[in-house]
Amino acid sequence: MLKGADDVVVMEQEDSASRHGEMTSWDINDIKLPQDIRQTDWFQEWPDSYVKYIYSSEDKNAQRHHSSWAMRNTNNHNSRILKKSCLGVVVCGNDCSTLDGRKIYLRPAICDKARQKQQRKCCPNCNGPLRLLSCRGHGGYPVTNFWRHEGQFIFFQSKGAHDHPRPETKLEAEARRSIQKAQTAFSPSSPRLKRIREIESLTGAMPTREALPLLLSKTDAYLLPANFGRRLSKSPRELTLGSC
């Protein structure tokens, strides 16, 4: 009886191994891809090396062909397969570090002209030169990702291993740009801040919140200095008399 139970276990293991082999033996270019799939994979944000995943067609990240690597669409002769290539990472030419010891790994721009313009800018940490580390992890060429929608599944295949650090994610890049815009808006040489100071010198006080939209855009109204409230010591009536 025990021998029979052991035989059942062995048969189940062999059957599972056989199904696993079928699930991993496919190639993105195959005419027919497996459809008898009992369990799909969890979405991978940083796929690396030569890997394959099968996602559900309802997975939002898979539907958007999302990747935290900086990938751009590449021409492909097969219209059923989406091909994406890695752009690498933008680093500081001085190899500087932030106060908490982190390196500068910026996300490359997708457009060629924007990426060239990006490299002419300065490092946001030390104002040094920026340079692009291109991806060469697929036999000297960029790592390539392939996406293919078939029935209820989305097949993903990566070819090549990234030979460069991970860039900042899209959310991190957007947050960094927002902070830079806020700092620029209220830098000593900012035209917007100069207008506020001119009004302050004429009236003797900062303009009221009601008057600010006439001078600044709606976005600027959310970028006021931290001591804005304390500086509004005069009443609106006093401000009006002072401006007269």
PDB file of C-alpha atoms in Angstrom:
ATOM      1  CA  MET A   1       0.000   0.000   0.000  1.00  0.00           C
ATOM      2  CA  LEU A   2       2.822   2.376   0.819  1.00  0.00           C
ATOM      3  CA  LYS A   3       4.503   1.458  -2.431  1.00  0.00           C
ATOM      4  CA  GLY A   4       1.351   2.363  -4.330  1.00  0.00           C
ATOM      5  CA  ALA A   5       1.179   5.756  -2.609  1.00  0.00           C
ATOM      6  CA  ASP A   6       4.817   6.397  -3.452  1.00  0.00           C
ATOM      7  CA  ASP A   7       4.127   5.538  -7.081  1.00  0.00           C
ATOM      8  CA  VAL A   8       1.283   8.066  -7.172  1.00  0.00           C
ATOM      9  CA  VAL A   9       3.535  10.764  -5.732  1.00  0.00           C
ATOM     10  CA  VAL A  10       6.252  10.011  -8.287  1.00  0.00           C
ATOM     11  CA  MET A  11       3.733  10.101 -11.126  1.00  0.00           C
ATOM     12  CA  GLU A  12       2.389  13.459  -9.933  1.00  0.00           C
ATOM     13  CA  GLN A  13       5.895  14.872  -9.723  1.00  0.00           C
ATOM     14  CA  GLU A  14       6.724  13.639 -13.215  1.00  0.00           C
ATOM     15  CA  ASP A  15       3.474  15.061 -14.553  1.00  0.00           C
ATOM     16  CA  SER A  16       4.186  18.410 -12.884  1.00  0.00           C
ATOM     17  CA  ALA A  17       7.716  18.450 -14.280  1.00  0.00           C
ATOM     18  CA  SER A  18       6.363  17.618 -17.718  1.00  0.00           C
ATOM     19  CA  ARG A  19       3.867  20.485 -17.593  1.00  0.00           C
ATOM     20  CA  HIS A  20       6.588  22.827 -16.311  1.00  0.00           C
ATOM     21  CA  GLY A  21       8.801  21.806 -19.203  1.00  0.00           C
ATOM     22  CA  GLU A  22       6.018  22.526 -21.672  1.00  0.00           C
ATOM     23  CA  MET A  23       5.419  25.944 -20.104  1.00  0.00           C
ATOM     24  CA  THR A  24       9.090  26.936 -20.336  1.00  0.00           C
ATOM     25  CA  SER A  25      10.033  25.294 -23.621  1.00  0.00           C
ATOM     26  CA  TRP A  26       8.096  27.777 -25.761  1.00  0.00           C
ATOM     27  CA  ASP A  27       9.677  30.660 -27.665  1.00  0.00           C
ATOM     28  CA  ILE A  28       8.028  33.992 -28.376  1.00  0.00           C
ATOM     29  CA  ASN A  29       8.377  33.345 -32.122  1.00  0.00           C
ATOM     30  CA  ASP A  30       6.584  29.980 -32.064  1.00  0.00           C
ATOM     31  CA  ILE A  31       3.582  29.699 -34.352  1.00  0.00           C
ATOM     32  CA  LYS A  32       1.495  28.288 -31.511  1.00  0.00           C
ATOM     33  CA  LEU A  33       1.971  29.073 -27.839  1.00  0.00           C
ATOM     34  CA  PRO A  34       0.687  26.928 -24.923  1.00  0.00           C
ATOM     35  CA  GLN A  35      -2.867  27.650 -23.784  1.00  0.00           C
ATOM     36  CA  ASP A  36      -3.420  24.891 -21.205  1.00  0.00           C
ATOM     37  CA  ILE A  37      -2.062  27.038 -18.397  1.00  0.00           C
ATOM     38  CA  ARG A  38      -3.339  26.444 -14.881  1.00  0.00           C
ATOM     39  CA  GLN A  39      -1.411  29.176 -13.095  1.00  0.00           C
ATOM     40  CA  THR A  40       0.025  32.452 -14.403  1.00  0.00           C
ATOM     41  CA  ASP A  41       3.125  34.256 -13.125  1.00  0.00           C
ATOM     42  CA  TRP A  42       3.320  37.254 -10.820  1.00  0.00           C
ATOM     43  CA  PHE A  43       4.239  40.407 -12.711  1.00  0.00           C
ATOM     44  CA  GLN A  44       7.961  41.176 -12.716  1.00  0.00           C
ATOM     45  CA  GLU A  45       8.925  44.855 -12.559  1.00  0.00           C
ATOM     46  CA  TRP A  46      12.659  44.270 -13.128  1.00  0.00           C
ATOM     47  CA  PRO A  47      12.943  41.245 -15.460  1.00  0.00           C
ATOM     48  CA  ASP A  48      16.575  40.363 -16.058  1.00  0.00           C
ATOM     49  CA  SER A  49      18.571  37.693 -17.841  1.00  0.00           C
ATOM     50  CA  TYR A  50      17.026  35.146 -20.236  1.00  0.00           C
ATOM     51  CA  VAL A  51      13.618  34.664 -18.630  1.00  0.00           C
ATOM     52  CA  LYS A  52      10.051  33.875 -19.708  1.00  0.00           C
ATOM     53  CA  TYR A  53       6.789  34.703 -17.981  1.00  0.00           C
ATOM     54  CA  ILE A  54       3.140  34.067 -18.741  1.00  0.00           C
ATOM     55  CA  TYR A  55       0.799  36.736 -17.397  1.00  0.00           C
ATOM     56  CA  SER A  56      -2.956  36.923 -17.303  1.00  0.00           C
ATOM     57  CA  SER A  57      -4.490  39.105 -20.013  1.00  0.00           C
ATOM     58  CA  GLU A  58      -6.245  40.990 -17.184  1.00  0.00           C
ATOM     59  CA  ASP A  59      -2.964  42.049 -15.562  1.00  0.00           C
ATOM     60  CA  LYS A  60      -2.855  45.853 -15.911  1.00  0.00           C
ATOM     61  CA  ASN A  61       0.939  46.064 -15.866  1.00  0.00           C
ATOM     62  CA  ALA A  62       1.211  43.391 -18.537  1.00  0.00           C
ATOM     63  CA  GLN A  63      -1.398  45.158 -20.639  1.00  0.00           C
ATOM     64  CA  ARG A  64       0.736  48.321 -20.520  1.00  0.00           C
ATOM     65  CA  HIS A  65       3.935  46.333 -21.201  1.00  0.00           C
ATOM     66  CA  HIS A  66       5.346  48.000 -18.103  1.00  0.00           C
ATOM     67  CA  SER A  67       8.978  47.737 -17.093  1.00  0.00           C
ATOM     68  CA  SER A  68      11.050  49.774 -14.665  1.00  0.00           C
ATOM     69  CA  TRP A  69      13.986  49.422 -17.039  1.00  0.00           C
ATOM     70  CA  ALA A  70      14.093  52.264 -19.582  1.00  0.00           C
ATOM     71  CA  MET A  71      12.712  50.437 -22.621  1.00  0.00           C
ATOM     72  CA  ARG A  72      11.625  51.843 -25.984  1.00  0.00           C
ATOM     73  CA  ASN A  73       9.718  50.264 -28.862  1.00  0.00           C
ATOM     74  CA  THR A  74      11.879  48.736 -31.593  1.00  0.00           C
ATOM     75  CA  ASN A  75      10.915  47.966 -35.158  1.00  0.00           C
ATOM     76  CA  ASN A  76       9.786  44.383 -35.540  1.00  0.00           C
ATOM     77  CA  HIS A  77       8.739  42.493 -38.666  1.00  0.00           C
ATOM     78  CA  ASN A  78       6.157  40.446 -36.758  1.00  0.00           C
ATOM     79  CA  SER A  79       3.107  42.605 -36.013  1.00  0.00           C
ATOM     80  CA  ARG A  80       1.895  40.119 -33.389  1.00  0.00           C
ATOM     81  CA  ILE A  81       4.992  40.624 -31.236  1.00  0.00           C
ATOM     82  CA  LEU A  82       5.940  43.868 -29.491  1.00  0.00           C
ATOM     83  CA  LYS A  83       9.687  44.318 -29.280  1.00  0.00           C
ATOM     84  CA  LYS A  84      11.373  46.684 -26.808  1.00  0.00           C
ATOM     85  CA  SER A  85      15.061  47.505 -26.303  1.00  0.00           C
ATOM     86  CA  CYS A  86      16.826  48.850 -23.225  1.00  0.00           C
ATOM     87  CA  LEU A  87      18.300  52.364 -23.302  1.00  0.00           C
ATOM     88  CA  GLY A  88      20.627  51.911 -20.327  1.00  0.00           C
ATOM     89  CA  VAL A  89      21.043  54.526 -17.589  1.00  0.00           C
ATOM     90  CA  VAL A  90      22.290  58.120 -17.282  1.00  0.00           C
ATOM     91  CA  VAL A  91      25.012  58.573 -14.629  1.00  0.00           C
ATOM     92  CA  CYS A  92      27.098  61.414 -13.219  1.00  0.00           C
ATOM     93  CA  GLY A  93      30.438  61.858 -14.966  1.00  0.00           C
ATOM     94  CA  ASN A  94      32.024  62.682 -11.599  1.00  0.00           C
ATOM     95  CA  ASP A  95      30.601  59.503 -10.024  1.00  0.00           C
ATOM     96  CA  CYS A  96      29.297  61.599  -7.143  1.00  0.00           C
ATOM     97  CA  SER A  97      27.103  60.385  -4.273  1.00  0.00           C
ATOM     98  CA  THR A  98      24.238  62.017  -2.401  1.00  0.00           C
ATOM     99  CA  LEU A  99      24.367  62.751   1.329  1.00  0.00           C
ATOM    100  CA  ASP A 100      22.851  59.355   2.078  1.00  0.00           C
ATOM    101  CA  GLY A 101      25.445  57.588  -0.094  1.00  0.00           C
ATOM    102  CA  ARG A 102      23.313  56.910  -3.152  1.00  0.00           C
ATOM    103  CA  LYS A 103      24.609  57.192  -6.701  1.00  0.00           C
ATOM    104  CA  ILE A 104      22.945  59.190  -9.473  1.00  0.00           C
ATOM    105  CA  TYR A 105      21.162  56.803 -11.833  1.00  0.00           C
ATOM    106  CA  LEU A 106      18.781  58.854 -13.968  1.00  0.00           C
ATOM    107  CA  ARG A 107      16.214  57.459 -16.366  1.00  0.00           C
ATOM    108  CA  PRO A 108      17.157  58.027 -20.026  1.00  0.00           C
ATOM    109  CA  ALA A 109      14.668  59.912 -22.173  1.00  0.00           C
ATOM    110  CA  ILE A 110      12.881  57.776 -24.770  1.00  0.00           C
ATOM    111  CA  CYS A 111      13.202  60.233 -27.674  1.00  0.00           C
ATOM    112  CA  ASP A 112      16.661  60.437 -29.286  1.00  0.00           C
ATOM    113  CA  LYS A 113      16.738  64.254 -29.344  1.00  0.00           C
ATOM    114  CA  ALA A 114      15.504  64.502 -25.764  1.00  0.00           C
ATOM    115  CA  ARG A 115      18.147  61.981 -24.670  1.00  0.00           C
ATOM    116  CA  GLN A 116      20.902  64.003 -26.372  1.00  0.00           C
ATOM    117  CA  LYS A 117      19.616  67.162 -24.685  1.00  0.00           C
ATOM    118  CA  GLN A 118      19.494  65.315 -21.366  1.00  0.00           C
ATOM    119  CA  GLN A 119      23.210  64.502 -21.584  1.00  0.00           C
ATOM    120  CA  ARG A 120      24.050  68.189 -22.035  1.00  0.00           C
ATOM    121  CA  LYS A 121      22.473  69.000 -18.669  1.00  0.00           C
ATOM    122  CA  CYS A 122      24.251  68.948 -15.324  1.00  0.00           C
ATOM    123  CA  CYS A 123      24.070  66.388 -12.571  1.00  0.00           C
ATOM    124  CA  PRO A 124      21.251  67.344 -10.141  1.00  0.00           C
ATOM    125  CA  ASN A 125      23.526  66.519  -7.216  1.00  0.00           C
ATOM    126  CA  CYS A 126      26.949  68.029  -8.029  1.00  0.00           C
ATOM    127  CA  ASN A 127      26.305  69.978 -11.270  1.00  0.00           C
ATOM    128  CA  GLY A 128      28.882  67.791 -13.001  1.00  0.00           C
ATOM    129  CA  PRO A 129      28.494  66.391 -16.530  1.00  0.00           C
ATOM    130  CA  LEU A 130      26.049  63.593 -17.263  1.00  0.00           C
ATOM    131  CA  ARG A 131      26.811  60.636 -19.496  1.00  0.00           C
ATOM    132  CA  LEU A 132      24.812  57.724 -20.868  1.00  0.00           C
ATOM    133  CA  LEU A 133      25.711  54.134 -20.047  1.00  0.00           C
ATOM    134  CA  SER A 134      24.251  52.191 -22.957  1.00  0.00           C
ATOM    135  CA  CYS A 135      22.954  48.675 -22.451  1.00  0.00           C
ATOM    136  CA  ARG A 136      25.102  46.005 -24.117  1.00  0.00           C
ATOM    137  CA  GLY A 137      23.861  42.936 -22.293  1.00  0.00           C
ATOM    138  CA  HIS A 138      22.694  40.926 -25.298  1.00  0.00           C
ATOM    139  CA  GLY A 139      25.884  39.992 -27.106  1.00  0.00           C
ATOM    140  CA  GLY A 140      26.992  43.604 -27.368  1.00  0.00           C
ATOM    141  CA  TYR A 141      23.470  44.817 -28.164  1.00  0.00           C
ATOM    142  CA  PRO A 142      20.755  46.151 -25.844  1.00  0.00           C
ATOM    143  CA  VAL A 143      18.680  43.714 -23.812  1.00  0.00           C
ATOM    144  CA  THR A 144      15.454  43.019 -25.708  1.00  0.00           C
ATOM    145  CA  ASN A 145      11.994  42.322 -24.284  1.00  0.00           C
ATOM    146  CA  PHE A 146       9.205  40.684 -26.269  1.00  0.00           C
ATOM    147  CA  TRP A 147       5.467  40.861 -25.562  1.00  0.00           C
ATOM    148  CA  ARG A 148       2.767  38.792 -27.251  1.00  0.00           C
ATOM    149  CA  HIS A 149      -0.979  38.625 -26.548  1.00  0.00           C
ATOM    150  CA  GLU A 150      -2.509  35.198 -27.177  1.00  0.00           C
ATOM    151  CA  GLY A 151      -6.022  34.389 -25.963  1.00  0.00           C
ATOM    152  CA  GLN A 152      -6.317  34.817 -22.213  1.00  0.00           C
ATOM    153  CA  PHE A 153      -2.581  35.220 -21.677  1.00  0.00           C
ATOM    154  CA  ILE A 154       0.243  37.676 -22.299  1.00  0.00           C
ATOM    155  CA  PHE A 155       3.573  36.025 -23.015  1.00  0.00           C
ATOM    156  CA  PHE A 156       6.791  37.798 -22.064  1.00  0.00           C
ATOM    157  CA  GLN A 157      10.345  36.876 -22.971  1.00  0.00           C
ATOM    158  CA  SER A 158      13.592  38.694 -22.170  1.00  0.00           C
ATOM    159  CA  LYS A 159      16.835  38.099 -24.033  1.00  0.00           C
ATOM    160  CA  GLY A 160      20.060  39.369 -22.480  1.00  0.00           C
ATOM    161  CA  ALA A 161      21.248  40.417 -19.010  1.00  0.00           C
ATOM    162  CA  HIS A 162      21.485  44.108 -18.137  1.00  0.00           C
ATOM    163  CA  ASP A 163      25.112  45.148 -17.686  1.00  0.00           C
ATOM    164  CA  HIS A 164      24.389  48.487 -15.972  1.00  0.00           C
ATOM    165  CA  PRO A 165      22.760  49.733 -12.752  1.00  0.00           C
ATOM    166  CA  ARG A 166      19.007  50.081 -12.443  1.00  0.00           C
ATOM    167  CA  PRO A 167      17.748  53.566 -13.368  1.00  0.00           C
ATOM    168  CA  GLU A 168      15.235  55.479 -11.295  1.00  0.00           C
ATOM    169  CA  THR A 169      11.633  54.403 -11.863  1.00  0.00           C
ATOM    170  CA  LYS A 170       9.146  56.582 -13.747  1.00  0.00           C
ATOM    171  CA  LEU A 171       7.536  57.696 -10.480  1.00  0.00           C
ATOM    172  CA  GLU A 172      10.911  58.611  -8.989  1.00  0.00           C
ATOM    173  CA  ALA A 173      11.822  60.578 -12.134  1.00  0.00           C
ATOM    174  CA  GLU A 174       8.545  62.517 -12.022  1.00  0.00           C
ATOM    175  CA  ALA A 175       9.007  63.310  -8.324  1.00  0.00           C
ATOM    176  CA  ARG A 176      12.576  64.515  -8.917  1.00  0.00           C
ATOM    177  CA  ARG A 177      11.497  66.811 -11.758  1.00  0.00           C
ATOM    178  CA  SER A 178       8.693  68.261  -9.625  1.00  0.00           C
ATOM    179  CA  ILE A 179      11.139  69.079  -6.837  1.00  0.00           C
ATOM    180  CA  GLN A 180      13.557  70.687  -9.303  1.00  0.00           C
ATOM    181  CA  LYS A 181      10.763  72.853 -10.741  1.00  0.00           C
ATOM    182  CA  ALA A 182       9.771  73.969  -7.248  1.00  0.00           C
ATOM    183  CA  GLN A 183      13.362  74.878  -6.391  1.00  0.00           C
ATOM    184  CA  THR A 184      13.794  76.756  -9.679  1.00  0.00           C
ATOM    185  CA  ALA A 185      10.556  78.693  -9.200  1.00  0.00           C
ATOM    186  CA  PHE A 186      11.818  80.176  -5.918  1.00  0.00           C
ATOM    187  CA  SER A 187      15.523  80.452  -6.593  1.00  0.00           C
ATOM    188  CA  PRO A 188      17.080  83.954  -6.078  1.00  0.00           C
ATOM    189  CA  SER A 189      17.301  84.443  -9.857  1.00  0.00           C
ATOM    190  CA  SER A 190      13.760  83.267 -10.563  1.00  0.00           C
ATOM    191  CA  PRO A 191      11.655  85.865 -12.463  1.00  0.00           C
ATOM    192  CA  ARG A 192       8.598  84.787 -10.469  1.00  0.00           C
ATOM    193  CA  LEU A 193      10.302  85.419  -7.151  1.00  0.00           C
ATOM    194  CA  LYS A 194      11.583  88.768  -8.430  1.00  0.00           C
ATOM    195  CA  ARG A 195       8.014  89.835  -9.209  1.00  0.00           C
ATOM    196  CA  ILE A 196       6.919  88.944  -5.684  1.00  0.00           C
ATOM    197  CA  ARG A 197       9.836  90.896  -4.191  1.00  0.00           C
ATOM    198  CA  GLU A 198       9.057  93.933  -6.363  1.00  0.00           C
ATOM    199  CA  ILE A 199       5.497  93.933  -5.058  1.00  0.00           C
ATOM    200  CA  GLU A 200       6.773  93.518  -1.516  1.00  0.00           C
ATOM    201  CA  SER A 201       9.083  96.525  -1.899  1.00  0.00           C
ATOM    202  CA  LEU A 202       6.247  98.665  -3.237  1.00  0.00           C
ATOM    203  CA  THR A 203       3.549  97.674  -0.783  1.00  0.00           C
ATOM    204  CA  GLY A 204       5.664  96.859   2.241  1.00  0.00           C
ATOM    205  CA  ALA A 205       4.205  93.367   2.538  1.00  0.00           C
ATOM    206  CA  MET A 206       3.713  90.193   0.605  1.00  0.00           C
ATOM    207  CA  PRO A 207       0.618  90.154  -1.645  1.00  0.00           C
ATOM    208  CA  THR A 208      -2.473  88.411  -0.334  1.00  0.00           C
ATOM    209  CA  ARG A 209      -3.478  84.959  -1.457  1.00  0.00           C
ATOM    210  CA  GLU A 210      -6.321  86.543  -3.407  1.00  0.00           C
ATOM    211  CA  ALA A 211      -3.906  88.731  -5.364  1.00  0.00           C
ATOM    212  CA  LEU A 212      -1.357  86.022  -6.096  1.00  0.00           C
ATOM    213  CA  PRO A 213      -3.298  84.349  -8.958  1.00  0.00           C
ATOM    214  CA  LEU A 214      -3.039  87.645 -10.840  1.00  0.00           C
ATOM    215  CA  LEU A 215       0.725  87.507 -10.578  1.00  0.00           C
ATOM    216  CA  LEU A 216       1.483  83.796 -10.660  1.00  0.00           C
ATOM    217  CA  SER A 217       0.023  80.773 -12.333  1.00  0.00           C
ATOM    218  CA  LYS A 218      -2.167  78.322 -10.412  1.00  0.00           C
ATOM    219  CA  THR A 219       0.798  75.993 -10.056  1.00  0.00           C
ATOM    220  CA  ASP A 220       2.855  78.756  -8.427  1.00  0.00           C
ATOM    221  CA  ALA A 221       0.206  79.262  -5.793  1.00  0.00           C
ATOM    222  CA  TYR A 222       1.078  75.853  -4.367  1.00  0.00           C
ATOM    223  CA  LEU A 223       4.803  76.643  -4.274  1.00  0.00           C
ATOM    224  CA  LEU A 224       4.782  79.477  -1.728  1.00  0.00           C
ATOM    225  CA  PRO A 225       7.618  79.853   0.802  1.00  0.00           C
ATOM    226  CA  ALA A 226       7.259  78.141   4.141  1.00  0.00           C
ATOM    227  CA  ASN A 227       7.084  81.515   5.983  1.00  0.00           C
ATOM    228  CA  PHE A 228       4.372  82.907   3.710  1.00  0.00           C
ATOM    229  CA  GLY A 229       1.692  82.776   6.410  1.00  0.00           C
ATOM    230  CA  ARG A 230       3.862  84.536   9.017  1.00  0.00           C
ATOM    231  CA  ARG A 231       4.670  87.376   6.639  1.00  0.00           C
ATOM    232  CA  LEU A 232       1.001  88.198   6.094  1.00  0.00           C
ATOM    233  CA  SER A 233       0.932  90.237   9.292  1.00  0.00           C
ATOM    234  CA  LYS A 234      -1.043  93.144   7.851  1.00  0.00           C
ATOM    235  CA  SER A 235      -4.748  93.113   7.224  1.00  0.00           C
ATOM    236  CA  PRO A 236      -6.161  93.376   3.676  1.00  0.00           C
ATOM    237  CA  ARG A 237      -7.281  96.956   4.495  1.00  0.00           C
ATOM    238  CA  GLU A 238      -3.747  97.970   5.504  1.00  0.00           C
ATOM    239  CA  LEU A 239      -2.334  96.329   2.367  1.00  0.00           C
ATOM    240  CA  THR A 240      -4.791  98.266   0.209  1.00  0.00           C
ATOM    241  CA  LEU A 241      -3.901 101.559   1.861  1.00  0.00           C
ATOM    242  CA  GLY A 242      -0.207 100.794   1.580  1.00  0.00           C
ATOM    243  CA  SER A 243      -0.446 100.009  -2.104  1.00  0.00           C
ATOM    244  CA  CYS A 244      -2.295 103.269  -2.713  1.00  0.00           C
TER     245      CYS A 244
END
